[in-house]
Structures are given as C-alpha cells and as structure tokens.
Amino acid sequence: MLWTGRMRLGTFGILLVLVHVSAACEFGPIPYSVTGIVCRMTESGALLLNQETARVIQAAFRNARFPNITGERSMRLLGKVAYWLTNVQVNGLSIEQSEVELKENDAIHIAIKNVTAFFKGTLTYGYAGAWFLQLFHEVDFEIESSIDLQINIKLMCQKDQVAADASDCYLAFHKLTLHLQGDKEPGWLKQLFTDFISFTLKLVLKSQVCNEINFVAQMLANFVHDLAANFVQDEDISVDISLASVPLIKANYLESHHKGLVLYKNYSDIFTDSVFSPSLLTESRMLYFWLSEHILNSLALATFLDKRLLLTIRGEKLQVLFEMEDTEAQRKAVQMIFQGTSYNDSVAKVWSLAHPQISLQTEGTVVKSLVAAEVSIFPAGEEPLMVLYMEKEITVTIQAAYADKKLILHPSDSRIEFKVFKCRADPSGNDPSIRNFLQTMISVAAIPEVTSRIELALTSLMNSKGLHLFEIRNPEIITRKGYVIVQLDFSFPNHLLLDFLEKRL
C-alpha cells in the first residue's frame, strides 16, 4: 500500500490566537520579573473562537490536496487485483458539533463530532494473472464517511516563540461507504472493493489528517506570532514579544507572558522589576491585556529619539488656539504676538526637548514633558520673524477609552511651568499679560489639540494593523500604579483566518 502527494487539511489551531505555552525555552529564576505584556483569554473567549472552527475546517478541506492511493490484493480465481485511487477531492462536508475544553496544566482539548465528508475521485483496477496484468478498468467513485475527531493541542516554546504540537490526534470512523459510478445498490464490483479499499482509506486518512492538523496548527501559531509582532511595530520602533515565562493553561483561562522590550535602532531596553501577578487579572471578560508602565515609557523614549514628537500648526488651527475666548486680554496678546500678521502668514511649532515621562496611576496616565514652542510670522516683503519662543514643563493626566473603533484621550488636571519665555513684543519680560494669556491658552486649547492629534495618529496606526476588523465590545482601559489593564469582549473576524488558509493551503 502506498499513498503520495501533500494534503493540506483543516486546522483547529484557531484557539492559538493569544495562547502561548512553553516547554522547551529557558527562563530565569523569577520569570514574572521580566514580564512586560500579558494576554489572558478566558473560557468564554475560547468558546467563541470554537464557533468558527467549522468554517476553518471546511475551508481547509476545500483547499486540500489528497494523496493518490495504490494497493493490491490476492483474490481467489482472479489472482492479484491491483487498484489506484486518484484525483481524490472533497465533494461535500458538514460538521454537526464542535466542543473545546481547557485541561488544566495539560492541553486544549477539541472534540469535533459527526463530521460527514463526501469524497470523489477515480478508481482504476486490473487483474494480475499468473503471466500478465489484464482487464484494466476505470470507474468514478464516491466515498461517504462519518468521522469523530479528537485533538489535544500542547504548546511549546521554540526560539522564544510558540510552537504547537497537535500530534495527539484521534479519528473514529462511524461510517465509510464506497459508491461506484453513482450506483447506491451493492453489486459484485462494489462488494469486491469496499472492504479492502475502505480499510486502506481509513489508514490513509488517520495518518494524513493528523499529520496535516499538526502541520497547520504550527503554521497558524507562526501566523499569529507574526500578526502580533506586526501589530507592535511601526517603522524602526518595535516591541519584543518573546515569551518571558511558562504560560498557564487553567480550567477557566489561558495566559501568556511576554518580555515587551522596546527595540529601536541601537537603543537597548532592560526590564527586571515587573509587578505582574496572575491575581491582577479576573475572569469575567473574554480577553485581557496587561502592560507595564515600563513599556509605555520606553515607547515614549523611542518616539522621541525617532523625532516624531513635533507638531506644526498654522492657518485656521492656529486661529482656533489663539481665539479660544474673545476678551480684551486675548485681543491685546494676539496683537502683541502677531503684530497684525494674519494667521495664514504665521506658523507655530511645538516639539519635545526631552523624553516624556509616563507614570500610570489610579486616576489615569500622568505624562510629564519638557516642551518648546515657537511662533513665527511672515510679513509681506520681509524676512520671517520669530516673535515668540518658550520652554515649559507640562504635566497632564490622561484618561483613555476606546469606542466606535477610535481611541479617545481625555486630558485633565494640567500643570504648566514656564522655564524659558522670550517674546519680541516684550523683550524685558515685564508684561505678565502675554504669559498669563498663554498659560490659559495652553491649558484650555493647546493641550486638547495636541491630545486630539495623538488620538488620530494612534487610531490610524492601530487600524492600519487591522484592529478595526475586530468587533470589540465594552472595552475598558484601567490604570493602576505601575501598569494598565485592557479588558474586553470581542467577535473574531472569521475571514482573517479563512483568507490566510486560502492563501497558504
């Protein structure tokens, strides 16, 4: 008996999306101390993903390339009967039930019950007599099968990332019936081939199906890792999502732990004092992300080093800032600063002078930054003039939320301290009216404007990574001293994996 070709069969690795269990990697004596990111998927999230299993299996079956099967059998009077099954393909597939169970400290158990699959192809057979092979025949066939499938997926760590082992796989056949030339009634030809072809086919399916499940499970594990790595990378800035410790499989949730070190050119990140503990996360929502304060600080540093913290404001935007209120003090300050030049002929630039410091507290994310700002005017027929330059230390508390597929940042409790102040209209600095006006303008208008720009930039970045494809329900962003928790329920975009399977299988 011989079968050839490469069959790419369906996968049940859909539950690998956020789960990483390590068995082969080496970790330090206190692994949680270097944990920067944690993902927890609860049982309700796993059950939701399991609902998509049938679609993934069907897509994989449709794209599968089944092996040719050859064999021979000695028959009384006929001598040796040789046969070939070729062009085997799925002609129909239905799945009645799929169940998932988390086995604590062991594996993800997936049971697929009552899989009805119809295969079609071509049967070629001939009788080998004592002297020569004769009487070749070719006939179309259809195979009707009913199968239960059980898989226990264990997850390992290879090269600091997840590898899936789905080799613990069993097929139970409740039915395997051969129909020849569409004839449903038994005849001598059907009776002749049914028994030993069915036996051969069962062996082929058991071996090939389980091998291909293992193959596709690992392929999906790599796909999920690459998807996550791409999500936390933008140009030269990225986050190392290598495993930091042996993750957990509990009866109610799956949990993975990652280093979360920020990578940027020659910048080297170090993190050894994580405050993470599994008790910080609950089990009431489908999905949780835990991020350390250190990651946000390192991302802010990388963004600063990459010279992204620069903002230019002109025209109507500039007018909105400086005309936030219509008072005598406002009109006087605008006249002194712009000297009668229109906003369209003026430009303001704002940039960070140092790495912004981020502190996560119960009341929100506290950002402290040393910022410079300058205003220049372009009088007609004259050289550009810098009419205002200031350096200030700004501290602001930001509450974050996510709704309607947009990040929402709400600034509050801002404090502003001027470090340098130079105004062309008041070179001596004796007139406090301009500084007082700018203090109010920065707090009331400038900080919200900058925050709004950051909102748009981060939303655009996340959507470019595919976040908008997920239906995220009731997300909560909860800050605590030293860390932030994002918890949510979700619907999985089934086309994401289906498209992946269509391209790879």
Coordinates of C-alpha atoms in Angstrom, one line a residue:
M1 CA 0.0 0.0 0.0
L2 CA 1.4 3.4 -1.0
W3 CA 0.0 7.0 -0.9
T4 CA 1.7 10.0 -2.3
G5 CA 1.1 13.8 -2.6
R6 CA 0.7 16.5 0.1
M7 CA -2.7 17.0 1.7
R8 CA -3.3 20.3 3.4
L9 CA -6.2 19.6 5.8
G10 CA -8.1 21.8 8.2
T11 CA -7.0 23.3 11.4
F12 CA -8.3 23.6 14.9
G13 CA -5.5 25.9 15.9
I14 CA -7.8 28.9 15.9
L15 CA -7.6 28.9 19.7
L16 CA -3.9 29.7 19.4
V17 CA -4.6 33.3 18.8
L18 CA -3.5 34.6 22.2
V19 CA -2.2 31.5 24.0
H20 CA 1.5 30.6 24.4
V21 CA 2.6 27.6 26.5
S22 CA 6.3 27.0 26.7
A23 CA 8.1 23.7 27.4
A24 CA 11.5 24.0 25.7
C25 CA 12.8 27.5 26.5
E26 CA 14.9 28.5 29.4
F27 CA 13.7 31.2 31.8
G28 CA 15.2 32.9 34.8
P29 CA 14.6 32.0 38.4
I30 CA 11.9 34.8 38.7
P31 CA 10.3 34.9 35.3
Y32 CA 7.5 37.3 36.1
S33 CA 10.1 39.9 36.9
V34 CA 10.8 40.4 33.2
T35 CA 7.2 40.2 32.1
G36 CA 6.1 43.4 30.2
I37 CA 2.9 42.1 28.4
V38 CA 0.4 39.5 29.5
C39 CA -2.5 38.1 27.4
R40 CA -5.3 36.2 29.1
M41 CA -8.1 34.6 27.2
T42 CA -10.9 33.2 29.4
E43 CA -13.1 30.2 28.7
S44 CA -15.8 32.3 27.2
G45 CA -13.4 33.7 24.7
A46 CA -12.2 30.2 23.8
L47 CA -15.8 29.0 23.3
L48 CA -16.5 31.9 21.0
L49 CA -13.5 31.1 18.8
N50 CA -14.5 27.5 18.8
Q51 CA -17.7 28.5 16.9
E52 CA -15.5 29.4 13.9
T53 CA -13.8 26.0 13.9
A54 CA -16.3 24.5 11.4
R55 CA -15.7 27.3 8.9
V56 CA -11.9 26.8 9.1
I57 CA -12.2 23.1 8.7
Q58 CA -14.5 23.5 5.6
A59 CA -12.1 26.0 4.0
A60 CA -9.2 23.7 4.6
F61 CA -11.0 20.7 3.2
R62 CA -11.9 22.6 0.1
N63 CA -8.3 23.5 -0.5
A64 CA -6.9 20.1 0.5
R65 CA -4.8 18.1 -2.0
F66 CA -5.4 14.4 -1.1
P67 CA -2.8 11.7 -1.9
N68 CA -3.2 9.1 -4.5
I69 CA -3.6 5.6 -3.1
T70 CA -2.4 2.4 -4.6
G71 CA -2.6 -1.2 -3.4
E72 CA -3.2 -4.8 -4.4
R73 CA -5.0 -7.8 -3.0
S74 CA -4.9 -11.5 -3.9
M75 CA -8.3 -12.8 -4.8
R76 CA -9.3 -16.4 -5.4
L77 CA -9.8 -17.2 -9.1
L78 CA -8.9 -13.6 -10.2
G79 CA -5.3 -13.7 -8.9
K80 CA -3.9 -10.3 -7.8
V81 CA -6.2 -7.3 -8.0
A82 CA -4.3 -4.0 -8.2
Y83 CA -6.1 -0.7 -7.8
W84 CA -5.4 3.1 -7.9
L85 CA -7.5 5.8 -6.3
T86 CA -6.6 9.1 -8.0
N87 CA -8.0 12.7 -8.2
V88 CA -9.4 12.4 -4.7
Q89 CA -11.2 15.5 -3.6
V90 CA -13.9 16.7 -1.2
N91 CA -17.4 16.7 -2.7
G92 CA -19.3 17.9 0.4
L93 CA -18.7 18.5 4.1
S94 CA -20.8 19.2 7.1
I95 CA -20.0 19.4 10.8
E96 CA -22.6 18.8 13.4
Q97 CA -20.8 19.7 16.7
S98 CA -17.5 21.1 17.9
E99 CA -16.5 21.3 21.6
V100 CA -13.5 22.8 23.4
E101 CA -12.2 22.1 26.9
L102 CA -9.3 23.6 28.7
K103 CA -7.4 20.9 30.6
E104 CA -5.5 22.5 33.5
N105 CA -1.7 22.3 33.1
D106 CA -2.1 20.0 30.1
A107 CA -3.7 20.9 26.8
I108 CA -6.5 22.4 24.8
H109 CA -8.9 19.5 24.1
I110 CA -11.0 19.9 20.9
A111 CA -13.7 17.4 20.0
I112 CA -15.3 17.5 16.5
K113 CA -18.3 15.2 16.3
N114 CA -20.2 13.9 13.4
V115 CA -18.1 15.2 10.5
T116 CA -19.8 14.0 7.4
A117 CA -17.5 14.1 4.4
F118 CA -18.1 13.0 0.8
F119 CA -15.0 12.3 -1.4
K120 CA -15.0 11.7 -5.1
G121 CA -12.3 10.5 -7.5
T122 CA -11.4 7.8 -10.0
L123 CA -10.8 4.1 -9.3
T124 CA -8.5 2.2 -11.7
Y125 CA -8.2 -1.5 -11.2
G126 CA -6.8 -4.5 -13.0
Y127 CA -6.4 -8.3 -12.6
A128 CA -2.9 -9.7 -12.4
G129 CA -3.0 -13.3 -13.6
A130 CA -0.2 -15.8 -13.4
W131 CA 1.5 -14.4 -16.6
F132 CA 0.4 -10.8 -17.1
L133 CA -1.8 -7.9 -16.0
Q134 CA -5.0 -7.7 -17.9
L135 CA -8.5 -6.3 -17.8
F136 CA -7.8 -2.7 -16.8
H137 CA -11.0 -0.8 -15.8
E138 CA -11.6 2.8 -14.7
V139 CA -14.7 4.0 -12.8
D140 CA -15.7 7.1 -10.9
F141 CA -16.3 6.6 -7.2
E142 CA -17.8 8.4 -4.2
I143 CA -17.0 7.8 -0.6
E144 CA -19.4 8.7 2.2
S145 CA -17.8 9.0 5.6
S146 CA -18.8 9.9 9.2
I147 CA -16.0 10.8 11.5
D148 CA -15.4 11.9 15.1
L149 CA -12.1 13.8 15.6
Q150 CA -10.3 14.4 18.9
I151 CA -7.3 16.6 19.2
N152 CA -5.2 17.6 22.3
I153 CA -3.1 20.7 21.4
K154 CA 0.0 21.2 23.5
L155 CA 2.1 24.3 23.1
M156 CA 5.8 24.5 23.3
C157 CA 8.4 27.2 23.0
Q158 CA 10.9 27.2 20.2
K159 CA 13.3 30.1 19.6
D160 CA 11.4 32.1 22.2
Q161 CA 8.1 31.9 20.4
V162 CA 5.2 29.4 20.3
A163 CA 5.2 26.1 18.6
A164 CA 2.1 23.9 18.5
D165 CA 2.1 20.2 19.0
A166 CA -1.2 18.6 17.8
S167 CA 0.2 15.2 17.3
D168 CA -2.1 13.8 20.0
C169 CA -4.9 13.2 17.5
Y170 CA -7.5 10.5 17.0
L171 CA -10.1 9.7 14.3
A172 CA -13.0 7.4 14.9
F173 CA -14.9 6.3 11.8
H174 CA -18.6 5.5 12.3
K175 CA -19.2 5.1 8.6
L176 CA -17.1 4.7 5.4
T177 CA -19.0 3.6 2.4
L178 CA -17.8 3.3 -1.2
H179 CA -20.2 4.0 -4.1
L180 CA -19.1 3.2 -7.7
Q181 CA -20.4 5.0 -10.8
G182 CA -23.2 6.6 -8.7
D183 CA -24.8 3.2 -8.1
K184 CA -26.1 3.1 -4.5
E185 CA -27.1 -0.6 -4.7
P186 CA -24.5 -3.2 -3.7
G187 CA -23.1 -5.3 -6.6
W188 CA -20.2 -7.7 -7.1
L189 CA -17.7 -4.9 -8.0
K190 CA -18.7 -2.8 -5.1
Q191 CA -18.6 -5.7 -2.7
L192 CA -15.2 -6.7 -4.1
F193 CA -13.5 -3.4 -3.4
T194 CA -15.4 -1.9 -0.4
D195 CA -13.8 -3.9 2.3
F196 CA -10.1 -3.6 1.5
I197 CA -10.3 -0.1 -0.1
S198 CA -12.2 1.1 2.9
F199 CA -9.5 -0.4 5.2
T200 CA -6.8 1.2 3.2
L201 CA -8.5 4.6 3.1
K202 CA -9.0 4.6 6.9
L203 CA -5.3 4.2 7.4
V204 CA -4.5 6.9 4.9
L205 CA -7.0 9.4 6.5
K206 CA -5.9 8.7 10.0
S207 CA -2.3 9.3 9.2
Q208 CA -2.6 12.2 6.8
V209 CA -5.3 14.0 8.6
C210 CA -3.5 14.1 11.9
N211 CA -0.2 14.9 10.3
E212 CA -1.8 17.8 8.4
I213 CA -3.6 19.1 11.5
N214 CA -0.2 19.2 13.3
F215 CA 1.3 21.0 10.3
V216 CA -1.4 23.6 10.0
A217 CA -1.5 24.1 13.8
Q218 CA 2.2 25.1 13.7
M219 CA 1.6 27.2 10.6
L220 CA -1.2 29.1 12.4
A221 CA 1.0 29.5 15.5
N222 CA 3.6 31.2 13.3
F223 CA 0.9 33.3 11.6
V224 CA -0.5 34.5 15.0
H225 CA 3.0 35.4 16.2
D226 CA 3.8 37.3 13.0
L227 CA 0.4 39.1 13.2
A228 CA 1.1 40.2 16.8
A229 CA 4.7 41.2 16.0
N230 CA 3.5 43.4 13.1
F231 CA 0.8 45.0 15.4
V232 CA 3.5 46.3 17.8
Q233 CA 5.9 47.5 15.1
D234 CA 6.0 50.8 13.2
E235 CA 9.0 51.5 11.0
D236 CA 12.1 51.4 13.3
I237 CA 10.2 51.1 16.5
S238 CA 9.0 47.6 17.7
V239 CA 8.2 45.6 20.8
D240 CA 9.9 42.2 21.6
I241 CA 7.0 39.8 22.2
S242 CA 9.3 36.8 23.0
L243 CA 8.0 34.6 25.8
A244 CA 9.1 35.7 29.2
S245 CA 7.9 32.7 31.2
V246 CA 6.0 29.4 31.1
P247 CA 2.3 30.4 30.4
L248 CA -0.6 28.9 32.1
I249 CA -3.5 26.6 31.0
K250 CA -6.1 26.7 33.7
A251 CA -9.6 25.3 33.7
N252 CA -11.0 28.8 33.1
Y253 CA -8.4 30.7 31.1
L254 CA -5.2 30.6 29.1
E255 CA -2.5 33.1 29.8
S256 CA 0.8 34.0 28.0
H257 CA 3.6 36.2 29.2
H258 CA 5.9 38.3 27.0
K259 CA 9.0 40.3 27.5
G260 CA 7.7 43.5 26.0
L261 CA 11.1 45.1 25.5
V262 CA 11.1 48.1 23.1
L263 CA 13.5 47.9 20.2
Y264 CA 14.8 50.9 18.4
K265 CA 18.0 51.1 16.3
N266 CA 20.9 50.9 18.8
Y267 CA 18.7 51.6 21.8
S268 CA 18.8 48.7 24.3
D269 CA 15.9 48.2 26.7
I270 CA 16.2 46.5 30.1
F271 CA 13.4 45.5 32.4
T272 CA 13.7 43.4 35.5
D273 CA 11.2 44.7 38.1
S274 CA 7.8 43.9 36.7
V275 CA 4.9 44.0 39.2
F276 CA 2.8 41.4 37.3
S277 CA 1.0 38.7 39.2
P278 CA -1.8 36.4 37.8
S279 CA -4.1 37.6 40.6
L280 CA -4.2 41.1 39.0
L281 CA -6.5 39.8 36.2
T282 CA -10.0 38.5 36.6
E283 CA -12.1 36.0 34.6
S284 CA -15.3 38.0 33.9
R285 CA -14.3 39.2 30.4
M286 CA -13.2 37.3 27.3
L287 CA -9.8 38.9 26.8
Y288 CA -7.3 40.8 28.9
F289 CA -4.1 42.6 28.1
W290 CA -1.7 43.7 30.9
L291 CA 1.0 46.2 30.1
S292 CA 3.7 47.5 32.4
E293 CA 4.5 51.2 32.8
H294 CA 8.0 50.5 31.6
I295 CA 6.7 49.7 28.1
L296 CA 4.9 53.0 27.7
N297 CA 7.9 54.9 29.0
S298 CA 10.2 53.0 26.6
L299 CA 7.8 53.6 23.6
A300 CA 7.8 57.4 24.5
L301 CA 11.6 57.4 24.6
A302 CA 11.8 55.6 21.2
T303 CA 9.3 58.0 19.7
F304 CA 11.3 60.9 21.0
L305 CA 14.6 59.5 19.6
D306 CA 12.9 59.0 16.3
K307 CA 12.0 62.7 16.2
R308 CA 8.3 62.1 15.9
L309 CA 7.2 64.4 18.7
L310 CA 6.9 67.5 16.5
L311 CA 3.8 69.4 15.7
T312 CA 3.2 72.3 13.2
I313 CA 0.1 74.4 13.5
R314 CA -1.0 77.1 11.0
G315 CA -4.0 78.8 9.5
E316 CA -7.4 78.0 11.0
K317 CA -6.0 75.7 13.6
L318 CA -3.7 78.4 14.8
Q319 CA -6.6 80.9 14.9
V320 CA -8.7 78.5 17.0
L321 CA -6.0 78.2 19.6
F322 CA -5.4 81.9 20.0
E323 CA -9.0 83.0 19.7
M324 CA -10.4 80.4 22.2
E325 CA -12.0 83.4 24.0
D326 CA -13.0 86.9 23.0
T327 CA -11.6 89.2 25.7
E328 CA -9.6 92.3 25.9
A329 CA -6.7 90.4 27.3
Q330 CA -6.9 88.0 24.4
R331 CA -7.0 90.6 21.7
K332 CA -4.1 92.5 23.3
A333 CA -1.9 89.4 23.5
V334 CA -2.7 88.4 19.9
Q335 CA -1.8 91.9 18.6
M336 CA 1.5 92.0 20.5
I337 CA 2.5 88.5 19.4
F338 CA 1.4 88.5 15.8
Q339 CA 1.9 92.3 15.2
G340 CA -1.1 92.4 12.8
T341 CA 0.1 89.5 10.7
S342 CA -2.7 87.1 9.6
Y343 CA -2.8 83.5 10.9
N344 CA -2.3 82.3 7.3
D345 CA 1.0 84.1 7.3
S346 CA 2.1 82.6 10.7
V347 CA 3.2 79.2 11.9
A348 CA 3.6 77.7 15.4
K349 CA 5.9 74.7 16.0
V350 CA 5.8 72.5 19.1
W351 CA 8.3 69.8 20.0
S352 CA 9.6 67.8 22.9
L353 CA 13.0 68.8 24.3
A354 CA 13.4 65.6 26.3
H355 CA 11.9 62.1 26.7
P356 CA 8.4 62.4 28.1
Q357 CA 8.0 60.6 31.4
I358 CA 4.9 58.4 31.9
S359 CA 3.5 57.3 35.2
L360 CA 0.5 55.1 35.5
Q361 CA -1.7 55.9 38.4
T362 CA -5.3 55.0 39.5
E363 CA -6.6 58.4 38.3
G364 CA -5.0 57.9 34.8
T365 CA -1.8 58.2 32.8
V366 CA 0.3 61.0 34.1
V367 CA 2.6 62.5 31.3
K368 CA 5.3 64.9 32.2
S369 CA 7.2 66.5 29.4
L370 CA 9.6 69.4 28.7
V371 CA 8.2 71.1 25.6
A372 CA 9.4 74.0 23.4
A373 CA 7.2 76.1 21.2
E374 CA 7.9 79.0 18.8
V375 CA 5.7 81.2 16.7
S376 CA 7.0 82.8 13.5
I377 CA 5.4 85.3 11.2
F378 CA 6.0 86.0 7.5
P379 CA 5.2 89.7 6.8
A380 CA 4.8 90.5 3.2
G381 CA 8.0 91.5 1.6
E382 CA 10.0 90.9 4.7
E383 CA 12.2 88.2 6.2
P384 CA 10.4 85.7 8.6
L385 CA 10.4 86.7 12.2
M386 CA 10.3 84.5 15.3
V387 CA 8.0 86.5 17.6
L388 CA 7.6 84.0 20.4
Y389 CA 9.8 81.3 22.0
M390 CA 9.1 79.4 25.2
E391 CA 10.1 76.3 27.0
K392 CA 7.7 74.8 29.6
E393 CA 7.3 71.7 31.7
I394 CA 3.8 70.4 31.3
T395 CA 2.2 67.7 33.4
V396 CA -1.1 66.3 32.4
T397 CA -3.3 63.4 33.4
I398 CA -5.0 61.5 30.6
Q399 CA -7.9 59.0 30.8
A400 CA -8.1 56.7 27.8
A401 CA -11.0 54.9 26.3
Y402 CA -11.9 53.0 23.1
A403 CA -15.3 53.4 21.3
D404 CA -16.6 53.3 17.8
K405 CA -13.3 51.9 16.6
K406 CA -11.5 55.0 17.8
L407 CA -9.1 55.7 20.7
I408 CA -10.3 58.5 22.9
L409 CA -7.9 60.5 25.1
H410 CA -9.3 62.9 27.7
P411 CA -6.7 65.3 29.3
S412 CA -7.3 66.8 32.7
D413 CA -5.5 68.3 35.7
S414 CA -2.8 70.0 33.6
R415 CA 0.0 71.9 35.3
I416 CA 2.3 74.3 33.3
E417 CA 5.6 75.8 34.5
F418 CA 7.5 78.2 32.2
K419 CA 11.3 77.6 32.0
V420 CA 12.2 80.0 29.2
F421 CA 10.0 82.8 27.8
K422 CA 11.0 85.2 25.0
C423 CA 8.6 87.5 23.3
R424 CA 9.6 90.0 20.6
A425 CA 6.9 92.4 21.8
D426 CA 8.1 92.2 25.4
P427 CA 11.9 91.6 25.4
S428 CA 12.2 92.6 29.0
G429 CA 9.5 90.2 30.1
N430 CA 7.9 92.7 32.4
D431 CA 4.4 92.5 30.9
P432 CA 2.7 89.4 32.5
S433 CA -0.4 89.7 30.4
I434 CA 1.1 87.7 27.5
R435 CA 2.4 84.9 29.7
N436 CA -0.9 84.7 31.6
F437 CA -2.9 84.5 28.4
L438 CA -0.6 81.8 27.0
Q439 CA -0.9 79.9 30.3
T440 CA -4.6 79.8 29.9
M441 CA -4.5 79.1 26.1
I442 CA -2.1 76.1 26.6
S443 CA -4.3 74.6 29.3
V444 CA -7.7 75.2 27.6
A445 CA -6.9 74.8 23.9
A446 CA -3.3 73.7 23.1
I447 CA -3.2 70.5 25.3
P448 CA -6.6 69.3 23.9
E449 CA -5.4 70.0 20.4
V450 CA -2.2 68.0 20.8
T451 CA -4.1 65.2 22.5
S452 CA -6.5 65.1 19.6
R453 CA -3.7 64.8 17.1
I454 CA -2.2 61.9 19.1
E455 CA -5.7 60.3 19.2
L456 CA -5.9 60.4 15.4
A457 CA -2.4 59.2 14.8
L458 CA -2.7 56.2 17.2
T459 CA -6.1 55.3 15.9
S460 CA -4.8 55.4 12.3
L461 CA -1.8 53.3 13.3
M462 CA -3.9 50.6 15.0
N463 CA -6.4 50.4 12.2
S464 CA -3.5 50.0 9.7
K465 CA -2.6 46.9 11.7
G466 CA -6.2 45.5 11.3
L467 CA -7.7 46.4 14.7
H468 CA -10.8 47.8 13.1
L469 CA -11.5 44.3 11.7
F470 CA -12.4 43.1 15.2
E471 CA -15.8 43.8 16.7
I472 CA -14.7 44.9 20.2
R473 CA -17.5 45.2 22.8
N474 CA -17.4 47.2 26.0
P475 CA -13.7 47.7 26.2
E476 CA -12.3 49.1 29.5
I477 CA -8.8 50.7 30.0
I478 CA -8.0 50.6 33.7
T479 CA -4.9 52.2 35.0
R480 CA -3.2 51.3 38.3
K481 CA 0.1 52.2 39.9
G482 CA 2.7 50.8 37.5
Y483 CA 0.5 49.1 35.0
V484 CA -2.6 49.3 32.8
I485 CA -5.2 46.6 32.0
V486 CA -7.3 46.5 28.9
Q487 CA -10.3 44.1 29.2
L488 CA -12.9 43.5 26.6
D489 CA -15.3 41.1 24.8
F490 CA -15.0 40.5 21.1
S491 CA -16.2 38.9 17.9
F492 CA -13.5 37.3 15.8
P493 CA -13.2 38.3 12.1
N494 CA -13.5 34.7 10.7
H495 CA -12.4 35.9 7.2
L496 CA -9.0 36.7 8.7
L497 CA -8.1 33.0 9.2
L498 CA -10.1 31.9 6.2
D499 CA -8.2 34.3 3.9
F500 CA -4.9 33.0 5.4
L501 CA -5.8 29.4 4.8
E502 CA -6.9 30.1 1.3
K503 CA -3.5 31.7 0.5
R504 CA -1.4 29.1 2.3
L505 CA -3.1 25.8 1.7

